[in-house]
Coordinates of C-alpha atoms in Angstrom, one line a residue:
X160 CA 176.0 88.4 199.7
X161 CA 174.6 91.7 198.2
X162 CA 171.1 92.8 198.6
X163 CA 170.0 91.9 195.0
X164 CA 171.1 88.3 195.7
X165 CA 169.2 88.4 199.0
X166 CA 166.1 89.7 197.1
X167 CA 166.4 86.9 194.6
X168 CA 166.8 84.4 197.4
X169 CA 163.2 85.2 198.5
X170 CA 162.3 83.4 195.2
X171 CA 164.5 80.4 196.0
X172 CA 161.7 77.9 195.8
X173 CA 158.9 79.8 193.9
X174 CA 158.6 82.0 190.8
X175 CA 155.7 84.1 192.4
X176 CA 155.5 85.6 195.9
X177 CA 152.9 87.4 197.9
X178 CA 155.1 89.7 199.9
X179 CA 152.7 90.4 202.8
X180 CA 153.7 86.9 203.9
X181 CA 157.4 87.9 204.0
X182 CA 158.2 89.5 207.3
X183 CA 161.9 89.8 206.6
X184 CA 161.8 92.6 204.0
X185 CA 164.2 95.3 205.0
X186 CA 164.5 98.7 203.2
X187 CA 167.7 97.5 201.5
X188 CA 165.9 94.4 200.1
X189 CA 163.0 96.5 199.0
X190 CA 165.4 98.9 197.2
X191 CA 167.1 95.8 195.6
X192 CA 163.7 94.6 194.3
X193 CA 163.1 98.0 192.7
X194 CA 166.5 97.8 191.1
X195 CA 165.9 94.2 189.9
X196 CA 162.5 95.3 188.5
X197 CA 164.2 98.1 186.5
X198 CA 166.6 95.7 184.9
X199 CA 163.8 93.2 184.0
X200 CA 164.6 90.5 186.5
X201 CA 161.4 90.7 188.5
X202 CA 158.0 92.2 188.1
X203 CA 156.3 93.6 191.2
X204 CA 153.0 95.1 192.2
X205 CA 153.6 97.9 194.7
X206 CA 151.5 99.6 197.4
X207 CA 149.8 102.9 196.6
X208 CA 152.8 105.0 197.6
X209 CA 155.3 102.6 196.1
X210 CA 157.0 101.9 199.4
X211 CA 156.2 98.2 199.8
X212 CA 155.9 95.4 197.3
X213 CA 152.6 93.5 197.4
X214 CA 153.5 90.7 195.1
X215 CA 156.3 89.7 192.8
X216 CA 157.1 87.3 190.0
X217 CA 160.4 86.4 188.4
X218 CA 160.8 87.0 184.7
X219 CA 162.7 84.5 182.5
X220 CA 165.8 86.5 183.2
X221 CA 165.1 86.3 186.9
X222 CA 164.6 82.5 186.8
X223 CA 168.0 82.1 185.0
X224 CA 169.7 84.4 187.6
X225 CA 168.1 82.5 190.5
X226 CA 169.2 79.2 188.9
X227 CA 172.8 80.5 188.5
X228 CA 172.9 81.6 192.1
X229 CA 171.5 78.3 193.3
X230 CA 174.3 76.4 191.4
X231 CA 177.2 78.8 192.1
X232 CA 176.6 80.9 195.1
X233 CA 174.2 79.4 197.6

Protein backbone atom coordinates (compact mmCIF):
# COMPACT_ATOMS: atom_id res chain seq x y z
CA UNK A 1 0.00 0.00 0.00
CA UNK A 2 1.48 3.36 -0.93
CA UNK A 3 1.78 6.28 1.47
CA UNK A 4 -1.18 8.18 0.01
CA UNK A 5 -3.39 5.17 0.69
CA UNK A 6 -2.00 4.98 4.23
CA UNK A 7 -2.72 8.69 4.71
CA UNK A 8 -6.31 8.26 3.52
CA UNK A 9 -6.67 5.22 5.79
CA UNK A 10 -6.26 7.61 8.74
CA UNK A 11 -9.69 8.90 7.69
CA UNK A 12 -11.18 5.39 7.44
CA UNK A 13 -13.99 6.08 9.91
CA UNK A 14 -14.11 9.91 10.02
CA UNK A 15 -14.09 12.82 7.60
CA UNK A 16 -12.28 15.10 10.07
CA UNK A 17 -9.22 14.37 12.23
CA UNK A 18 -7.26 16.18 14.89
CA UNK A 19 -3.74 14.92 14.11
CA UNK A 20 -2.21 15.52 17.52
CA UNK A 21 -4.14 12.41 18.53
CA UNK A 22 -2.46 10.38 15.75
CA UNK A 23 0.86 9.07 17.11
CA UNK A 24 1.64 7.02 13.97
CA UNK A 25 2.31 9.90 11.56
CA UNK A 26 5.62 9.19 9.84
CA UNK A 27 7.45 11.69 7.61
CA UNK A 28 6.30 9.67 4.58
CA UNK A 29 2.63 9.93 5.58
CA UNK A 30 3.02 13.65 6.31
CA UNK A 31 4.51 14.08 2.83
CA UNK A 32 1.59 12.09 1.37
CA UNK A 33 -0.88 14.37 3.17
CA UNK A 34 0.81 17.39 1.56
CA UNK A 35 0.52 15.72 -1.84
CA UNK A 36 -3.14 14.84 -1.26
CA UNK A 37 -3.79 18.42 -0.21
CA UNK A 38 -2.24 19.73 -3.43
CA UNK A 39 -4.52 17.53 -5.50
CA UNK A 40 -7.64 18.57 -3.58
CA UNK A 41 -8.28 15.33 -1.71
CA UNK A 42 -7.77 16.68 1.82
CA UNK A 43 -7.57 20.09 3.46
CA UNK A 44 -5.15 20.44 6.37
CA UNK A 45 -4.20 23.07 8.91
CA UNK A 46 -0.43 22.96 9.44
CA UNK A 47 1.90 23.93 12.27
CA UNK A 48 3.65 27.28 12.01
CA UNK A 49 6.67 25.90 10.13
CA UNK A 50 4.51 23.61 7.96
CA UNK A 51 6.15 20.42 9.22
CA UNK A 52 3.24 18.79 11.03
CA UNK A 53 -0.50 18.72 10.28
CA UNK A 54 -2.69 19.91 13.14
CA UNK A 55 -6.06 18.91 11.69
CA UNK A 56 -7.41 17.61 8.43
CA UNK A 57 -10.66 17.09 6.60
CA UNK A 58 -11.53 15.06 3.54
CA UNK A 59 -12.99 16.93 0.60
CA UNK A 60 -15.74 15.34 -1.49
CA UNK A 61 -13.00 13.97 -3.74
CA UNK A 62 -11.28 12.53 -0.66
CA UNK A 63 -14.48 10.91 0.57
CA UNK A 64 -14.97 9.25 -2.82
CA UNK A 65 -11.33 8.07 -2.83
CA UNK A 66 -11.69 6.66 0.70
CA UNK A 67 -14.91 4.86 -0.25
CA UNK A 68 -13.21 3.41 -3.34
CA UNK A 69 -10.32 2.14 -1.22
CA UNK A 70 -12.70 0.68 1.38
CA UNK A 71 -14.58 -1.24 -1.31
CA UNK A 72 -11.62 -2.35 -3.43
CA UNK A 73 -8.33 -2.25 -1.52
CA UNK A 74 -8.79 -2.67 2.23
